[in-house]
Amino acid sequence: MIHFVLLISRQGKVRLTKWYSPYPQKERTKVIRELSGLILPRGPKLCNFVEWRGFKVVYRRYASLYFCMCINQDDNELEILEIIHHYVEILDRYFGSVCELDLIFNFHKAYYILDELLIAGELQESSKKTVARHIAAQDSLVETAKEQASSLSNIIAEATK
Amino acid sequence: MGSQGGFGQSKEFLDLIKSIGEARSKAEEDRIVLHEIETLKRRITEPDIPKRKMKEYIIRLVYVEMLGHDASFGYIHAVKMTHDDNIHLKRTGYLAVTLFLNEDHDLIILIVNTIQKDLKSDNYLVVCAALNVVCKLINEETIPAVLPQVVELLGHQKEAVRKKAVMALHRFYQRAPSSVNHLISNFRKKLCDNDPGVMGATLCPLYDLITIDVNAYKDLVASFASILKQVAERRLPKSYDYHQMPAPFIQIKLLKILALLGSGDKKASEQMYTIIGDIMRKCDSTSNIGNAVLYECICCISSIHPNPKLLESAADAIAKFLKSDSHNLKYLGIDALGRLIKLSPEIAEQHQLAVIDCLEDPDDTLKRKTFELLYKMTKSSNVEVIVDRMIDYMININDSHYKTEIASRCVELAEQFAPSNQWFIQTMNRVFEHAGDLVNPKVAHNLMRLIAEGFGEEDDTADSQLRSSAVESYLRIVVEPKLPSTFLQVICWVLGEYGTADGKYSASYITGKLCDVAEAYSTDDTVKAYAISALMKIYSFEIAAGRKVDVLPECQSFIEELLASHSTDLQQRAYELQAILGLDANVATNIMPMDASCEDIEIDRSLSFLNSYVQQSIEKGAQPYIPEGERSGMTDVSSFRSQELHEVSSHALRFEAYELPKPVMPSRVSPIEQSSSNELVPAPEPSYHAEMHQVASSVPSVSDTGSLELKLKLDGVQRKWGRPTYSSAAPSTSNADIPKIQNGAPQLDAVSSSSSKAVSYDSRRQQVEISAEKQKLAASLFGGTSKSHKRQSSGSQKVPKTNIPAAEKSHVAKNATSDTAVLERTPQPPPDLLDLDESTVSSSAQSLDPFKQLEGLLDLNQDTSTLTTSDASASGAPDVMSLYGETTLNVQSGGVPNLLPAGRDEANLLSGLAGTPNRDGHGENTVTNPTQQLNKGPNAKESLEKDALVRQLGVTPTGQNPNLFRDLLG
């Protein structure tokens, strides 16, 4: 099971956090600090795994962004590494060659996508296409909802003029 | 889609993100966020906020919380937003509550009603959004409120809904198994769902269920095997392929399940052999995901009933992992080796050098994994080397979690395999010295007991030798600063019992040392108690031996200090010591006999010698004793006393209720106690005295209770891996192999292969420059290099197929001499352009590192604004270029719009940068580079567009981070 997902930049700035196991706010800050100290200084040729508090943290670096996932001792590290990549590929498809700025400004969208990929700390969908389709459906629904809302407010504005 | 349509947020929010991005320190960031919190607190409570505005506030709250600050003041607004009918707002509300709230938060009760409503919605996307929240927030109490609806949704026409319903039910099962026990059959049904996504999701709960109760699912073995077969044969839709592997994530999950089902079950395992073999053959070992599946296969093979053929292919796969250059694969190889070693211990020997390389690798993760492997393969022949290494490593780590683990492993191995008492004591001393606070106190008691009992052998001289060597080593260690408390207790106890036993050290020398200890650790009452008890023993031994006791001045002041101590325990010990000092030899021998800590002691548990006294008191009108069971709830002296023992140093009043009295541990009271109380030596009250002695001798009594688990097991050392003859078997098996070879393969062939093998081995050895030291280490770990040579060559002869790896190896060795072996051996990057191969990762990092080195230059550039010079040098040095890019960006954010086009050029170059060092650094990428760069073309363009867009919005990237615009995948 995945306990949490973290996106940290090379400077240690948090870009996204998702907690599947309960961690109080104070603990979260501590975890992030500890893990940035552990992961960010690691050289490029070393393992993509670190042992931490009896768990394993799998991380992967894309440009200047680190994607980290914390898993149990008996989970398959390489699989998690590929789940991270799977997520990045989906992000890439969604944003169109994704870069860190996309995630900085659209972090809520990154959350929506993550929710389609992982649920309760387990991989729920391994088909890129299915995830993409689902997200697209949500987006279009939101668009229509927005339009309706704006037309509604127009009507109201008209009426109250 | 995506960012091209603008970021959709207000200028204010973009400014916030921007300023956070540019914050140079955590403190600055905190200041900005706190200011933002103030703003939000004010704004969010204003009346009549437009909904769109509110939505943005909620997202800003999410952002604040993500940065580690408390946004709880806004939770209620997020909850309110979930009630909105507009899906647009509802979705935001749901996202926010899943991020804000934990499952036990009070506000959840306010969402349940909305969730119930949304689960019934006609719009399947609304249902999905609600199910996401269900998975995160529904707790044990609220499960019944949504359970019927979730079960109903298992049959929903949309597969996305079914899938999420399965996951929600799984979550319920994890939370409160009893609430969904009657619904478990649904998971079985969903395994046959038409949609592969639903089927894949169902594997998660099934895996959990099978972990708990394997036998209930044995009937599904054939189904799982056939699903796995279909998946491997690409029967699933193409969209489930990942890097040319057919649905690898589902394969891995299935392999995990099969590993559980086949464990210790021959019949079930036989149904899996074919498909696992097929998968192993088909696996693409050049991609990460292929190796992930391969690794899962090995795990499965090592878990199910063993099959020689599969074991062999697993061993081959492990060999490939270990020979790989990727640390990840090496790590997995070591892990897999640890799993397989239980079934075929001999495979470790083939990889001894690889293992030692990993042990000496600078990568900590790999090192730890290797220690785990060593721990698994420890036997009496190599325990000294392994434990030694472990302790050396343990000394230098800070992570207390891991330190505890490795310390306890050292102790466990030492206790199980110790070759000699001497070694054991030395090892324990080292463990205590460096991790004394982290090991179980039982271990300390065991050590004291061991020194006292001397392994229970009859040889008294050996025992006393052991003791004097222990005393000597402790006298050496005790002067070192900052020893852990547990270790000091052991030291004090041993010095007290045996410090003067062999007559080598005078009493005053030992007592002086003990006083030093007590003084140096004057805050630790337990150590002081041990020290004064040790003093008492030494003095009474002196008295018993008829020597005159001269109490050193520092001892005298120590005793006086304790006489006035706040701790009654210490005070009592001090008074007792004073009393003993006034006794004659005869009495002293009785109170403190030499080396009596292990004597068996008869206990008069009914305290019959007090009967007459009790009788007398009752006659005088005292209350009769009420047995413990009858006065529950009453404060009782024994619980108070045990409390006292534990919290010697705390004198404050307790405000919480006292614990119920625990049955007092049967402690051995020495016969002297009785004699002392019977013979009425001028001593304090008898009960008091008994207690004191219990404390002093608590060591053996405690270790007694723990001895069952932690006792030294010196017999049957080889039992550990179930092959009792293993340690002596290695040479005999290799002997047994040789005739087989002669029967099987033509003599000539065997000779030639073995000679070529030897050559390749030698050349490889030269190449890697295996030092004699390493060889020696290998020999001590794996039992002799010469033997291993034999084993390796015999291994290569045994099966003709293994000639191929041998040839490969020589090939590798040849390459290695031409200095390119390292590059040659890296797996070719897979054709999928998106995949970030290991080498490109490293090169992109390399392009960064010089940049970092040049960071100092940046300030110079900024200060003197010699932009043109850096421009001139730009064509030559790409690293400087990136610096320049950064500078201009900075300047621009400072408000110089003219430079904008220049900035764009920079960005363009920046994106091209990634490839440059590749060509410079490694030759091996030249083939793949053009294609990569081709791929990068449009990406660069897009990132330029993005760049421009961001600039229009007035948000400039941070000066620190030129990579912001780099595609994550580029």
PDB file of C-alpha atoms in Angstrom, chain B residues 420-423 425 450-455 461-471:
ATOM      1  CA  SER B 420      33.541 -18.149  21.985  1.00  0.00           C
ATOM      2  CA  ASN B 421      32.528 -16.436  25.175  1.00  0.00           C
ATOM      3  CA  GLN B 422      35.349 -14.006  24.889  1.00  0.00           C
ATOM      4  CA  TRP B 423      34.175 -12.908  21.475  1.00  0.00           C
ATOM      5  CA  ILE B 425      31.479 -10.397  25.498  1.00  0.00           C
ATOM      6  CA  LEU B 450      26.524 -15.023  31.038  1.00  0.00           C
ATOM      7  CA  ILE B 451      29.512 -13.527  32.780  1.00  0.00           C
ATOM      8  CA  ALA B 452      28.251 -14.802  36.108  1.00  0.00           C
ATOM      9  CA  GLU B 453      27.422 -18.296  34.967  1.00  0.00           C
ATOM     10  CA  GLY B 454      30.225 -18.716  32.521  1.00  0.00           C
ATOM     11  CA  PHE B 455      28.167 -20.725  30.052  1.00  0.00           C
ATOM     12  CA  THR B 461      39.376 -21.578  35.440  1.00  0.00           C
ATOM     13  CA  ALA B 462      37.915 -20.721  32.070  1.00  0.00           C
ATOM     14  CA  ASP B 463      35.065 -18.956  33.804  1.00  0.00           C
ATOM     15  CA  SER B 464      37.319 -16.906  35.969  1.00  0.00           C
ATOM     16  CA  GLN B 465      39.454 -16.068  32.963  1.00  0.00           C
ATOM     17  CA  LEU B 466      36.362 -14.890  31.198  1.00  0.00           C
ATOM     18  CA  ARG B 467      35.468 -12.732  34.147  1.00  0.00           C
ATOM     19  CA  SER B 468      38.838 -11.176  34.536  1.00  0.00           C
ATOM     20  CA  SER B 469      38.964 -10.398  30.847  1.00  0.00           C
ATOM     21  CA  ALA B 470      35.527  -8.815  31.165  1.00  0.00           C
ATOM     22  CA  VAL B 471      36.680  -6.775  34.131  1.00  0.00           C
TER      23      VAL B 471
END
